[in-house]
Coordinates of C-alpha atoms in Angstrom, one line a residue:
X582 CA 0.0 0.0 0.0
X583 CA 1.4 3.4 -1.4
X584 CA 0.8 6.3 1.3
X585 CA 0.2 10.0 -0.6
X586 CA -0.1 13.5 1.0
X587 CA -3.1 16.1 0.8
X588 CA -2.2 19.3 0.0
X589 CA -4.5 20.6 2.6
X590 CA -1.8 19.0 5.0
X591 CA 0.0 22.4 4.5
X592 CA -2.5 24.3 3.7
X593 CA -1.0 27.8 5.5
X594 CA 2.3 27.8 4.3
X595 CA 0.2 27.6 0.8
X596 CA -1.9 30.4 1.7
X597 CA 0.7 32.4 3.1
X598 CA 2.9 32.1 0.1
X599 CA 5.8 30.3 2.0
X600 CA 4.9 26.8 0.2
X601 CA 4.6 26.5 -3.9
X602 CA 3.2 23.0 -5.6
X603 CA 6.9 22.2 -6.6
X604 CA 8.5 22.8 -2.6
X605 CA 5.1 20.2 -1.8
X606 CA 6.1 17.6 -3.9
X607 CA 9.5 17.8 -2.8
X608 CA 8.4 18.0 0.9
X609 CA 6.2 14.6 0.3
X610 CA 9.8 12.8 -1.3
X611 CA 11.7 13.9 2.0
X612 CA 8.8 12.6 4.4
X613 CA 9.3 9.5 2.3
X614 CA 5.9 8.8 0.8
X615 CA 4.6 7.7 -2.9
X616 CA 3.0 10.4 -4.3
X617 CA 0.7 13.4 -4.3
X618 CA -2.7 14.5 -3.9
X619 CA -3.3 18.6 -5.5
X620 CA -6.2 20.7 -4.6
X621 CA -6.8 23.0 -7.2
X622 CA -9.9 24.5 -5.3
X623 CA -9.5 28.1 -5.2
X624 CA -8.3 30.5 -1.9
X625 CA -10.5 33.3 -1.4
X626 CA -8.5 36.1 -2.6
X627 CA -5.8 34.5 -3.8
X628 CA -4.8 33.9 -7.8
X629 CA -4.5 30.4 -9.5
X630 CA -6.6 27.2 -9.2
X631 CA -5.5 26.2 -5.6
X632 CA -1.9 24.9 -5.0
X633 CA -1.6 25.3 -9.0
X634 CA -0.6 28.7 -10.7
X635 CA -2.4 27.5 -13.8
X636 CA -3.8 25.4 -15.9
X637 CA -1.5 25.9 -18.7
X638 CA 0.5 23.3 -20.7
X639 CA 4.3 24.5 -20.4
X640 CA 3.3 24.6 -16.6
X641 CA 1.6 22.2 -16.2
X642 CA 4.1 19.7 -17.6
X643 CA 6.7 21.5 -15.5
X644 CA 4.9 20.3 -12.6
X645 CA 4.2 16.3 -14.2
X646 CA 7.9 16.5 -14.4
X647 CA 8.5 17.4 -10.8
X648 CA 6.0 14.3 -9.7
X649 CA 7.1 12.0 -12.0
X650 CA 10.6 12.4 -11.1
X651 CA 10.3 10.9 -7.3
X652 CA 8.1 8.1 -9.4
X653 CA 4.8 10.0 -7.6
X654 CA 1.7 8.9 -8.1
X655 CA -0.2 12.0 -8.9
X656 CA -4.5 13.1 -8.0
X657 CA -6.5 16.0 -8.1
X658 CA -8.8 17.3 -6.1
X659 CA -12.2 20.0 -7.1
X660 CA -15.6 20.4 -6.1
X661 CA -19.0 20.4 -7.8
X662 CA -20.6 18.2 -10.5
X663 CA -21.2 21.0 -13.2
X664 CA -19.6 19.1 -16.3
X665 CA -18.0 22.1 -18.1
X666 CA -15.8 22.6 -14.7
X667 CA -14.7 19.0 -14.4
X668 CA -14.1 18.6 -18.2
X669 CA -11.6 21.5 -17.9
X670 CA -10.0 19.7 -15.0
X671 CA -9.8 16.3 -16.1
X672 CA -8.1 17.6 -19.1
X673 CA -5.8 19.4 -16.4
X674 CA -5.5 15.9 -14.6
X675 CA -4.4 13.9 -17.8
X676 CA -1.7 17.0 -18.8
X677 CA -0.4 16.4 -15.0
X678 CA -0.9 12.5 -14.9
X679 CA -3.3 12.3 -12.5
X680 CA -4.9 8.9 -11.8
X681 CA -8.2 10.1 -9.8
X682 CA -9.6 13.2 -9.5
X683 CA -11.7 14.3 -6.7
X684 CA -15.0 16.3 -6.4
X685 CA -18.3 16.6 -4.5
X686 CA -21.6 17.8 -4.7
X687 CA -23.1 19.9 -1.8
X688 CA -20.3 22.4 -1.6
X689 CA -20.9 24.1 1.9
X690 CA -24.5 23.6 2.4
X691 CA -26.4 20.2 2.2
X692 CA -28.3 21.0 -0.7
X693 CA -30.7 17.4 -1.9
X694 CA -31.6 18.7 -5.4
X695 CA -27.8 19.4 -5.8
X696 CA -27.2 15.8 -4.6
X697 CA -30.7 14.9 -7.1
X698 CA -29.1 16.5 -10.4
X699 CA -25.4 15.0 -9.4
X700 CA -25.8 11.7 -11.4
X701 CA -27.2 13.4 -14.5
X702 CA -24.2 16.0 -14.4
X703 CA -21.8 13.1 -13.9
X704 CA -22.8 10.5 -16.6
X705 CA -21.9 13.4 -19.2
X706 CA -18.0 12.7 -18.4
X707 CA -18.2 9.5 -18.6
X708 CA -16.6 9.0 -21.9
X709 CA -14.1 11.7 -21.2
X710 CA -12.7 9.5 -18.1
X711 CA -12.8 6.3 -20.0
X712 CA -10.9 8.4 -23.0
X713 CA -8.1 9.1 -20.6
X714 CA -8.4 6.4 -17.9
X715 CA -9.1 8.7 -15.5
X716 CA -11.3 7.6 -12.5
X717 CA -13.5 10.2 -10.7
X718 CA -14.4 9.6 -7.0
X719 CA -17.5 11.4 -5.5
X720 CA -16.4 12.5 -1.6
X721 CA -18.7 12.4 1.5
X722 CA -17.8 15.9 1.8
X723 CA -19.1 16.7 5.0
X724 CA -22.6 17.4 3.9
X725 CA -23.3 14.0 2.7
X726 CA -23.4 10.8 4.6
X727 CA -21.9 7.7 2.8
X728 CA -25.6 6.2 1.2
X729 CA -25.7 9.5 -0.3
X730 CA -22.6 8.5 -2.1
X731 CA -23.2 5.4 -2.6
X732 CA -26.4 6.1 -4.4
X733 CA -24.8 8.8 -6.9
X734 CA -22.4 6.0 -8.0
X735 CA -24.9 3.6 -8.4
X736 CA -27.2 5.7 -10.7
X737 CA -23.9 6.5 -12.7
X738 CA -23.1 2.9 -13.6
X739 CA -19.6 3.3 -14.7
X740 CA -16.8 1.9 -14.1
X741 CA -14.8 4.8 -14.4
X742 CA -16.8 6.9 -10.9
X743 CA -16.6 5.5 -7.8
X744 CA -16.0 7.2 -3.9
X745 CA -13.5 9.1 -2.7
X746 CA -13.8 8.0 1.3
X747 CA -13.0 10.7 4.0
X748 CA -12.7 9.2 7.2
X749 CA -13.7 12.2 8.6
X750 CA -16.2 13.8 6.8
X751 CA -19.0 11.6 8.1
X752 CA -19.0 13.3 11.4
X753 CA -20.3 16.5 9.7
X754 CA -23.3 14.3 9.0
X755 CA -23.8 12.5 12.5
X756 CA -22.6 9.2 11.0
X757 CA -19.9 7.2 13.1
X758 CA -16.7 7.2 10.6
X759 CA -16.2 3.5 11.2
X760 CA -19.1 3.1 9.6
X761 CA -18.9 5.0 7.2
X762 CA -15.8 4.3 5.7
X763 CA -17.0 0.0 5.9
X764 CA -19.2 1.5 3.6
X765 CA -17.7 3.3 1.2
X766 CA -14.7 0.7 1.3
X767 CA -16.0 -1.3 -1.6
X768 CA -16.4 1.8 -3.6
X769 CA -13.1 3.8 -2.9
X770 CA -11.0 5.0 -5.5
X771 CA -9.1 6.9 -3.2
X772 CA -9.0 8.5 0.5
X773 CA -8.4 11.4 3.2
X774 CA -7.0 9.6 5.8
X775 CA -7.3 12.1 9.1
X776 CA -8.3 12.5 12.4
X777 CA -10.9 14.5 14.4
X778 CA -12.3 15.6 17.9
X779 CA -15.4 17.5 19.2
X780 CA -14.8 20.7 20.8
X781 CA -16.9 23.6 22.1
X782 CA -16.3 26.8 21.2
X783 CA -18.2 28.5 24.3
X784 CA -21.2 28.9 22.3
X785 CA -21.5 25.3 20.0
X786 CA -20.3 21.5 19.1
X787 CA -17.7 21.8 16.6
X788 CA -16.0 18.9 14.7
X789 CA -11.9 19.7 14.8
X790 CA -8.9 18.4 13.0
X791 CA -6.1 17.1 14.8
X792 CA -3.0 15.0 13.7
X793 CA -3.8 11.5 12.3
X794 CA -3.5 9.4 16.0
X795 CA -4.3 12.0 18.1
X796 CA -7.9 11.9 17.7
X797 CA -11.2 9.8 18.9
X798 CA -11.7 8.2 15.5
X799 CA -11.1 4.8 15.4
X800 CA -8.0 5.4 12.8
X801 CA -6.3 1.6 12.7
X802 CA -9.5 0.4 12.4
X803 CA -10.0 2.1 9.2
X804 CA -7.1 1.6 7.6
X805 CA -7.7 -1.8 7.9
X806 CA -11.1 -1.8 6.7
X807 CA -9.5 0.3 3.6
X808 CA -6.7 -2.7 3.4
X809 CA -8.9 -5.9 4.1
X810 CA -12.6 -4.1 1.9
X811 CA -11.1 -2.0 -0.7
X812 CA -9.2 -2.2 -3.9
X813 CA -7.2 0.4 -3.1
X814 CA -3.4 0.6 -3.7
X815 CA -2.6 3.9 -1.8
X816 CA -4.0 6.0 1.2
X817 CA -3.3 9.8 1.4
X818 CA -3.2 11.3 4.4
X819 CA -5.5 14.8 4.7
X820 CA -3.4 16.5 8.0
X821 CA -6.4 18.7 9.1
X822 CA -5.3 20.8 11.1
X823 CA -5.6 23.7 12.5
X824 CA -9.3 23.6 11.1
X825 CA -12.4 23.6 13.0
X826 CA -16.3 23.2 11.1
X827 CA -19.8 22.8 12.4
X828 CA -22.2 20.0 12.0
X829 CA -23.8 20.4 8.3
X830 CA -27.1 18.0 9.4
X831 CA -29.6 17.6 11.8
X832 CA -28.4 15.1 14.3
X833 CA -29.6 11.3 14.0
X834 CA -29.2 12.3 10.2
X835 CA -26.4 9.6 9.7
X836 CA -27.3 7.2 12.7
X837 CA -25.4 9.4 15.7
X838 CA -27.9 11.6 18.0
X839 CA -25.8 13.7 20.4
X840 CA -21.8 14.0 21.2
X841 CA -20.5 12.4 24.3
X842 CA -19.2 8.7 23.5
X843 CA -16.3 7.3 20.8
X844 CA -15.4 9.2 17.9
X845 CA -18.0 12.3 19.7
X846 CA -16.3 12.2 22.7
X847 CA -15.7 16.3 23.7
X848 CA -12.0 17.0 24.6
X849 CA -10.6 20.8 24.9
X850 CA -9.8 23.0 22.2
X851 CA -6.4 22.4 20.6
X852 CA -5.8 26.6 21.3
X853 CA -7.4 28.9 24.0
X854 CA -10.4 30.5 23.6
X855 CA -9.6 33.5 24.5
X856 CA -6.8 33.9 21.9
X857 CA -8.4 32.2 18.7
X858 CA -12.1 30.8 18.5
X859 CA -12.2 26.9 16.6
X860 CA -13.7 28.5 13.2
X861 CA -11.4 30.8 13.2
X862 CA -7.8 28.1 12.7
X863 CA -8.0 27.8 8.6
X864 CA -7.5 31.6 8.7
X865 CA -5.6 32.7 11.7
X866 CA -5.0 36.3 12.2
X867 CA -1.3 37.3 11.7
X868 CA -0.2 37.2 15.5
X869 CA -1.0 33.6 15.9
X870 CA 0.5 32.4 12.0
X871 CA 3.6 31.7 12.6
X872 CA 2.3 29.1 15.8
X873 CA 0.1 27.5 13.3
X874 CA 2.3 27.1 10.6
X875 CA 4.4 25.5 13.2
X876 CA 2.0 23.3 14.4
X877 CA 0.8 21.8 11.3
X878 CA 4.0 20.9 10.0
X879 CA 4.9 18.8 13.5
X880 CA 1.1 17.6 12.8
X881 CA 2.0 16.7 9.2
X882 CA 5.1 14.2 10.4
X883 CA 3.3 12.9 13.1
X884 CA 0.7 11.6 10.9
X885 CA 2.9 10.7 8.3
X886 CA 4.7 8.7 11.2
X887 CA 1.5 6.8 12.6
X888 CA 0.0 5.9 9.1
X889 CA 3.2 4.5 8.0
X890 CA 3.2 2.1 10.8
X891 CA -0.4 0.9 10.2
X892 CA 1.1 0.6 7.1
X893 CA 3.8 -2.2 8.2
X894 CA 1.5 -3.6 10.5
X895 CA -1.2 -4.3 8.0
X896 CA 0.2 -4.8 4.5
X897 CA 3.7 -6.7 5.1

C-alpha cells in the first residue's frame, strides 16, 4: 500500500505564500511517501486554481515532471458536479498524470436537489474518463453521509466513478466514521486519511482536525477496513489541522444523535479560547500564523509517522 499526501496538509504555508506546488512535492519525497494529492480549489483572494498557478501546458508539464521524477503517483482534487468545470479539469488531470480526480456535490451547504441533479451531471463525463483512464471519485464531503454517495455512483453505472472515502467527513453528518468508511470501502477510488475531535467553542459543538493518532476516530480500524474491503493501492493522508467546522445536518441524520461517547467524545480546544475561537484556525489572524504554521507541520510528520506504521502492520 502506497501512502500520498493532501495538500490541505499544509494548507497555511500555501496560503501564506511560503509553500509552492513544486517545494510540496518535494516536501512529500523527504517525508518518504509515494505520491501526491493537489487541490486545485480556489483561496478566497488568492490567484490560480489552488496549490496550482495554472492550468497551462508548459506549466503544467513543469509540474508532471517534478512528480514524476520521485516516481509520484499524482490526483487531483475540485468540487462540484457542473460538467463544463470537471471537463476542464480532467483535461488538467491527464496533462499532470493524474490517476483520480476528486470532487463533490453539496459544496458548503447540504443542498438534496444538488445531490438529485449530481448523477445526470456526472454521466456526461463519462466518456471523457474512459478516454483518458481517469477515474472520478465522488467524496462524502461533510454534507453528505456515505448512502448519499453510494447512491450517486450507483445511478452512474460506470466503471470509471466511484468514492472518494474521508474518514472524517461523516461526522459533519452525524454518521460514526467507522461506519462509514465500511461502507464506502467497496467503492473507494481513493482516501483522506485524518483524524478528528469534538470541541466547544463557548457557544456550540464543533468537529476539529487534529493529527492523524491523536484523535477519537477509530483510525487503525480504518485503515484496515481500507486494506482488508477496498481495492485500493494507496491511502493519502489529509493532515487537518488547524481547522475547525460545524455540524452540516440535523443530528440522527447519519445514525449518531448527540456527542459524548467514541469518535463524539468532547475533549478541549487544541488553542485557548480566549486567543483564537475553533472557526477561526484555517484563517488565523497574523499574531497567531507563525504558531500555526508550526504546528501543522509537526502535525503533518506525526501523521505521516503513525500511518506508516499501520502501514507495516497491516500490509507486510
Amino acid at each position: 500500500m502506497k501512502i500520498g499526501l493532501e495538500t490541505e496538509s499544509y494548507h497555511l504555508q500555501f496560503i501564506s505564500g511560503r509553500m509552492d506546488v513544486f517545494q510540496f512535492i518535494r516536501k512529500t519525497a523527504e517525508l518518504g511517501l509515494d505520491g501526491v494529492m493537489l487541490n486545485i480549489n480556489p483561496w478566497p483572494g488568492l490567484p490560480g486554481w489552488g496549490v496550482l498557478e495554472s492550468f497551462d501546458p508548459e506549466y503544467l508539464a513543469e509540474v508532471r515532471n517534478e512528480i514524476r521524477k520521485y516516481g509520484f503517483f499524482a490526483e487531483i482534487d475540485t468540487r462540484g458536479t457542473d460538467p463544463e468545470h470537471l471537463t476542464q479539469v480532467i483535461e488538467a488531470a491527464h496533462q499532470l498524470g493524474a490517476d483520480v480526480v476528486r470532487t463533490y456535490a453539496c459544496m458548503g451547504v447540504y443542498d438534496p436537489d444538488t445531490l438529485r441533479i449530481a448523477p445526470q451531471d456526472i454521466k456526461q463525463l463519462v466518456p471523457l474518463l474512459k478516454k483518458y483512464r481517469i477515474r472520478l471519485a465522488v467524496e462524502n464531503h461533510e454534507e453528505e453521509i456515505a448512502d448519499e454517495v453510494i447512491q450517486i455512483i450507483k445511478e452512474v453505472n460506470s466503471p470509471w466513478v466511484g468514492a472518494h472515502c474521508d474518514i472524517g467527513n461523516s461526522m459533519m453528518a452525524w454518521e460514526d466514521p467507522v461506519e462509514a468508511v465500511r461502507k464506502l470501502a467497496p467503492y473507494a477510488f481513493t482516501t483522506h486519511f485524518k483524524d478528528h475531535i469534538i470541541i466547544h467553542d463557548g457557544e456550540d459543538y464543533q468537529v476539529c482536525g487534529v493529527p492523524v493518532g491523536a484523535g477519537n476516530i477509530d483510525t487503525e480500524e480504518c485503515f484496515k477496513i481500507l486494506v482488508e474491503q477496498s481495492t485500493l493501492t494507496w491511502i493519502n493522508v489529509e493532515m487537518c489541522f488547524p481547522y475547525a467546522v460545524s455540524f452540516k445536518r440535523k443530528p440522527g441524520t447519519g445514525g449518531i444523535f448527540q456527542v459524548g461517547e467514541g469518535a463524539f467524545k468532547v475533549e478541549q480546544p487544541p488553542y485557548e479560547l480566549n486567543r483564537i475561537k475553533p472557526l477561526d484556525y484555517y484563517y488565523p489572524p497574523a499574531e497567531l500564523l507563525e504558531t500555526m504554521i508550526e504546528d501543522q507541520a509537526k502535525g503533518v510528520e506525526q501523521s505521516v509517522k503513525y500511518t506508516l506504521a499501520l502501514r507495516d502492520k497491516y500490509c507486510r
